[in-house]
């Protein structure tokens, strides 16, 4: 089988690993396998080459296209072959980075050796110095994680579920605490120690809707991880059934649910809300129709807050005021107090949302009856 034919299969299997991409194969090079558009920090589009090294896997994750029981063509790219295929794209300006993941073929560390060898060839043999995101497989050794982090800009391990029992619903071959959480904490302890990539980051991913875990359980796990580690962010993958897997007849998870989880997760990770500030229904789920920040605000007794004196932690709890605009408010009001809401618009505040929750220079910005 040619490298291109192998890539078509392996890059297709890699689509379930999320990496900020917004559209699958929506770049101008639609006929080439494995090209995904990621969104950079400033919103710009970054084309990445995303592939598995192999789709051979000894694990039995019931939702996964590569689960061990599934009968289909198993193959693998050799490290040199994969490095050259990627460089072929990169040198033609088609992609700006690599996202490399892999199934676990027989042994975790043999798999890690092959993925590390691929990025070692890129860095040391071909002098490639651009973006690499390497997926750490569950059960990988600390030594292999350390060597991966010396070569990659970002690493990640998928936690997949929020609880040990939640993972047990998904797989009988992975141990939540030992194979996943312990490894995530190793990654965190090694974070910032690479002399080559001291600003490297780590992320994780959960599959949502494939087990019975509630949004509260998911966000409870994420709050614990954010409090204890420097995890950059979490990706929520909406479960979608794949034919010939154990879960082929299970109902798909709506992307509306994952969208609300992203909103709520940002409140925990970026805004440092506490879990008990978020609002869940009687089934411990987030509302699918209302914004988690607005629902949280409706339950707080701090409003209206005075724009000219409220502390940062209160400003960022106002719907319509983000972290950047709260910082700008604090910086400006030291010199010139705000007089009206139009001044806030210029800072990026969504005034229509915020006005109900604020006072400016002592004056309410919304009718009092709106604030019941
Ligand atoms: S470890 Fe599980 S999720 Fe990952 S490739 Fe193997 S079967 Fe799929």
XYZ file of C-alpha atoms and ligand atoms in Angstrom:
380
model
C 0.000 0.000 0.000
C 1.390 3.463 -0.880
C 2.091 6.098 1.776
C -0.764 8.215 0.375
C -3.241 5.327 0.652
C -2.145 4.655 4.240
C -2.457 8.352 5.061
C -6.036 8.445 3.779
C -7.001 5.749 6.289
C -4.924 6.953 9.240
C -5.827 10.621 8.911
C -9.508 9.737 8.679
C -9.244 7.748 11.923
C -7.547 10.731 13.603
C -10.551 13.029 13.109
C -11.918 12.191 16.584
C -8.985 13.859 18.335
C -9.877 17.522 18.703
C -7.294 20.269 18.364
C -9.139 23.577 17.988
C -10.034 22.685 14.462
C -13.148 24.322 13.174
C -13.783 22.439 9.964
C -12.632 19.124 8.664
C -10.954 19.372 5.264
C -12.230 22.877 4.648
C -8.832 24.214 3.616
C -8.107 25.029 -0.006
C -6.276 21.682 -0.345
C -9.451 19.589 -0.036
C -8.065 16.596 -1.903
C -5.185 16.007 0.465
C -5.785 13.745 3.444
C -5.223 14.906 7.009
C -5.505 18.690 6.706
C -7.456 20.402 9.448
C -7.862 24.058 10.174
C -7.048 24.930 13.759
C -7.876 28.292 15.328
C -4.902 30.164 16.761
C -4.862 32.436 19.825
C -5.819 35.508 17.797
C -8.527 33.692 15.839
C -6.401 33.129 12.739
C -6.729 29.826 10.882
C -3.772 27.440 11.123
C -3.727 24.408 8.829
C -2.458 21.323 10.676
C -1.604 17.850 9.442
C -3.395 15.481 11.785
C -2.808 11.763 11.659
C -2.459 8.532 13.599
C 0.866 6.733 13.418
C -1.096 3.475 13.534
C -4.724 2.400 13.836
C -3.680 -0.869 15.491
C -4.924 -0.790 19.080
C -5.066 -3.299 21.897
C -7.692 -1.289 23.801
C -11.418 -1.828 23.502
C -12.912 1.673 23.850
C -16.492 0.983 22.875
C -17.053 4.216 20.920
C -13.792 4.188 18.986
C -13.272 3.414 15.328
C -9.966 1.707 16.225
C -11.238 -0.517 19.070
C -9.472 -3.875 19.138
C -12.575 -5.943 18.301
C -13.355 -4.103 15.082
C -12.471 -5.922 11.902
C -10.888 -3.599 9.355
C -7.549 -2.837 7.709
C -4.881 -2.213 10.325
C -1.775 -0.407 9.228
C 1.025 1.816 10.373
C 3.347 4.490 9.018
C 7.054 4.128 9.805
C 8.516 7.182 11.619
C 10.684 8.210 8.651
C 7.787 7.690 6.224
C 5.456 9.825 8.349
C 8.076 12.547 8.864
C 8.679 12.780 5.111
C 4.954 12.802 4.275
C 4.402 15.642 6.736
C 7.411 17.626 5.450
C 6.116 17.239 1.927
C 2.997 19.184 3.014
C 4.915 21.611 5.210
C 7.563 22.534 2.647
C 4.850 23.243 0.084
C 3.208 25.668 2.520
C 0.079 23.516 2.835
C 0.282 23.070 6.622
C 1.943 24.927 9.514
C 2.093 22.160 12.085
C 1.668 18.516 13.025
C -0.804 16.824 15.377
C 0.359 13.247 15.888
C -1.699 10.648 17.713
C -1.710 6.851 17.696
C -3.540 3.692 18.622
C -1.767 1.539 21.200
C -0.208 -1.331 19.284
C 0.550 -4.115 21.818
C 2.696 -1.997 24.164
C 2.364 1.631 25.299
C 6.058 2.378 25.298
C 6.760 0.797 21.921
C 4.011 3.052 20.548
C 5.470 6.090 22.315
C 8.947 5.228 20.990
C 7.641 5.334 17.441
C 5.819 8.643 17.824
C 8.821 10.170 19.621
C 11.126 8.863 16.892
C 8.915 10.546 14.283
C 9.182 13.959 15.898
C 12.878 13.399 16.727
C 13.546 12.856 13.005
C 11.629 16.036 12.192
C 13.464 18.129 14.788
C 16.984 16.663 14.672
C 17.383 15.287 11.156
C 15.319 17.758 9.119
C 15.630 20.802 11.422
C 11.850 21.318 11.576
C 11.142 23.906 14.296
C 7.442 24.688 13.910
C 4.386 23.433 15.838
C 4.040 19.831 17.036
C 1.221 18.502 19.212
C 1.888 14.940 20.376
C -0.755 12.763 21.989
C 0.458 10.774 25.012
C -1.069 7.282 25.058
C -2.667 5.988 28.295
C -0.179 3.980 30.351
C 2.924 5.633 28.813
C 6.066 5.621 30.987
C 7.296 8.793 32.691
C 10.556 8.598 30.752
C 8.758 8.510 27.388
C 6.535 11.433 28.439
C 9.631 13.408 29.404
C 11.291 12.750 26.061
C 8.108 13.621 24.171
C 7.839 16.917 26.055
C 11.431 17.788 25.125
C 10.423 17.704 21.456
C 6.791 18.922 21.318
C 5.158 22.337 21.714
C 2.070 20.702 23.152
C 1.236 17.268 24.562
C -2.093 15.899 25.713
C -3.593 12.793 27.237
C -7.303 12.126 26.764
C -9.020 11.589 30.102
C -12.145 10.484 28.138
C -14.406 10.376 31.226
C -14.924 12.247 34.484
C -14.868 9.299 36.874
C -13.358 5.792 37.116
C -16.831 4.253 36.771
C -17.540 6.488 33.765
C -14.388 5.232 32.050
C -15.306 1.635 32.939
C -18.510 2.122 30.902
C -16.330 3.007 27.928
C -13.418 0.599 28.166
C -12.395 -2.518 30.085
C -8.695 -2.173 29.298
C -7.825 1.284 30.669
C -7.460 2.161 34.350
C -8.666 5.711 35.012
C -6.437 6.562 37.956
C -3.312 4.640 36.954
C -3.206 4.894 33.157
C -4.703 8.356 32.748
C -4.847 10.668 35.793
C -1.412 9.624 37.044
C 0.018 10.345 33.588
C -1.728 13.702 33.402
C -0.075 14.668 36.694
C 3.321 13.462 35.427
C 2.857 15.670 32.372
C 2.026 18.558 34.661
C 5.067 17.963 36.886
C 7.318 18.041 33.803
C 5.609 21.148 32.438
C 8.000 24.068 31.850
C 11.089 21.893 32.363
C 11.919 21.427 28.668
C 14.866 23.681 27.825
C 13.895 23.546 24.147
C 10.168 24.287 24.534
C 9.791 25.923 27.973
C 6.433 27.408 26.941
C 4.945 24.070 25.945
C 1.384 23.401 27.088
C -0.799 20.405 27.849
C -4.482 19.760 27.209
C -7.013 16.954 27.505
C -10.180 15.648 25.895
C -13.390 14.004 27.121
C -15.994 12.158 25.142
C -19.438 13.464 26.109
C -22.653 11.463 25.975
C -21.130 7.998 25.510
C -21.638 7.152 29.195
C -24.088 8.245 31.892
C -21.964 11.015 33.395
C -23.726 14.297 34.015
C -22.453 17.778 33.176
C -21.961 18.370 36.904
C -19.694 15.303 37.184
C -17.719 16.382 34.120
C -17.246 19.941 35.370
C -16.466 18.725 38.892
C -13.570 16.694 37.466
C -12.354 19.636 35.403
C -12.482 21.998 38.400
C -10.312 19.566 40.375
C -7.797 19.302 37.541
C -7.637 23.072 36.952
C -7.068 23.642 40.677
C -4.199 21.166 40.832
C -2.484 21.525 37.445
C -1.585 23.998 34.723
C -3.785 22.240 32.162
C -4.300 24.713 29.340
C -7.736 23.619 28.206
C -10.213 20.784 27.703
C -11.838 19.589 24.504
C -15.315 18.112 24.645
C -15.972 15.599 21.904
C -19.691 14.971 21.298
C -20.196 11.212 21.067
C -21.313 10.046 17.654
C -21.999 6.341 16.985
C -19.689 4.518 14.588
C -20.834 1.411 12.766
C -19.500 -1.950 13.964
C -18.504 -0.608 17.364
C -20.176 -1.646 20.655
C -21.937 1.715 20.740
C -23.158 1.733 17.135
C -26.805 1.904 18.256
C -26.315 4.459 20.994
C -27.812 7.907 20.571
C -25.475 10.682 19.449
C -24.716 13.551 21.817
C -25.900 16.957 20.644
C -23.212 19.520 19.927
C -25.492 21.941 21.773
C -24.560 20.069 24.969
C -20.830 20.291 24.280
C -21.210 23.993 23.382
C -22.684 24.673 26.832
C -19.945 22.580 28.458
C -17.348 24.720 26.677
C -19.059 27.879 28.035
C -19.194 26.523 31.585
C -15.669 25.103 31.424
C -14.358 28.519 30.416
C -16.035 29.998 33.506
C -14.086 27.517 35.667
C -10.769 27.660 33.846
C -10.526 31.258 32.628
C -12.839 33.147 35.008
C -12.063 30.996 38.081
C -15.715 30.501 38.976
C -16.396 27.837 41.586
C -18.473 24.857 40.516
C -21.140 25.796 43.065
C -21.711 29.111 41.255
C -22.933 27.249 38.157
C -26.580 26.280 37.744
C -27.642 22.706 36.925
C -31.099 21.222 36.548
C -32.538 18.394 38.663
C -30.632 15.884 36.499
C -27.366 17.711 37.112
C -27.246 18.931 33.515
C -26.586 22.455 32.251
C -29.396 24.257 30.466
C -29.271 23.586 26.721
C -30.911 26.909 25.952
C -29.528 29.459 28.382
C -26.032 30.834 28.801
C -24.303 29.442 31.940
C -22.874 32.855 32.860
C -26.296 34.530 32.804
C -27.844 31.710 34.836
C -25.007 31.962 37.364
C -25.488 35.752 37.601
C -29.195 35.332 38.297
C -28.242 33.343 41.405
C -25.698 35.819 42.791
C -26.442 38.572 45.273
C -23.628 40.939 44.219
C -25.518 42.866 41.526
C -25.701 45.592 40.473
C -21.960 46.205 40.724
C -20.483 49.694 40.440
C -18.262 49.889 37.363
C -16.057 52.569 38.940
C -15.210 50.571 42.055
C -16.133 46.870 41.744
C -13.215 44.466 42.177
C -12.045 42.390 39.231
C -13.717 39.186 40.510
C -17.099 40.964 40.483
C -16.620 42.681 37.122
C -15.895 39.373 35.383
C -19.091 37.901 36.822
C -21.160 40.462 34.914
C -22.648 38.883 31.757
C -21.276 40.837 28.808
C -17.996 41.727 30.534
C -15.060 39.490 29.634
C -11.633 39.239 31.205
C -10.012 41.648 28.756
C -12.716 44.284 29.081
C -12.662 43.992 32.921
C -8.916 44.665 32.871
C -9.412 47.659 30.587
C -12.147 49.039 32.884
C -9.842 48.827 35.905
C -6.970 50.446 34.060
C -9.071 53.348 32.699
C -11.184 54.135 35.774
C -8.040 54.864 37.836
C -7.477 57.905 35.626
C -10.994 58.872 34.492
C -14.155 57.430 36.095
C -16.796 56.137 33.674
C -19.851 58.326 33.175
C -22.095 56.288 30.854
C -22.536 52.885 29.253
C -21.480 54.037 25.788
C -17.926 54.320 27.095
C -18.053 50.617 27.942
C -19.104 49.639 24.426
C -15.792 50.907 23.093
C -13.971 48.464 25.393
C -15.799 45.442 23.984
C -18.446 45.165 26.717
C -21.748 43.737 25.438
C -23.793 46.506 27.033
C -27.202 45.021 26.214
C -26.280 42.035 28.366
C -24.384 43.892 31.054
C -26.657 46.885 31.770
C -29.010 44.962 34.025
C -26.129 44.034 36.326
C -24.228 47.332 36.646
C -24.346 50.866 38.000
C -22.157 53.648 36.617
C -21.285 56.521 38.896
C -24.134 55.424 41.176
C -26.753 55.323 38.424
C -28.641 52.161 37.434
C -28.252 51.340 33.723
C -31.456 49.367 33.429
C -34.994 49.748 34.726
C -35.208 48.624 38.331
C -37.999 46.192 37.505
C -35.543 44.327 35.210
C -33.456 43.670 38.240
C -35.971 41.646 40.203
S -6.910 3.698 23.151
Fe -9.129 3.562 22.869
S -9.681 5.582 22.018
Fe -7.455 5.319 21.719
S -7.252 4.424 19.683
Fe -7.295 2.736 21.133
S -9.438 2.087 21.201
Fe -9.364 4.130 20.289
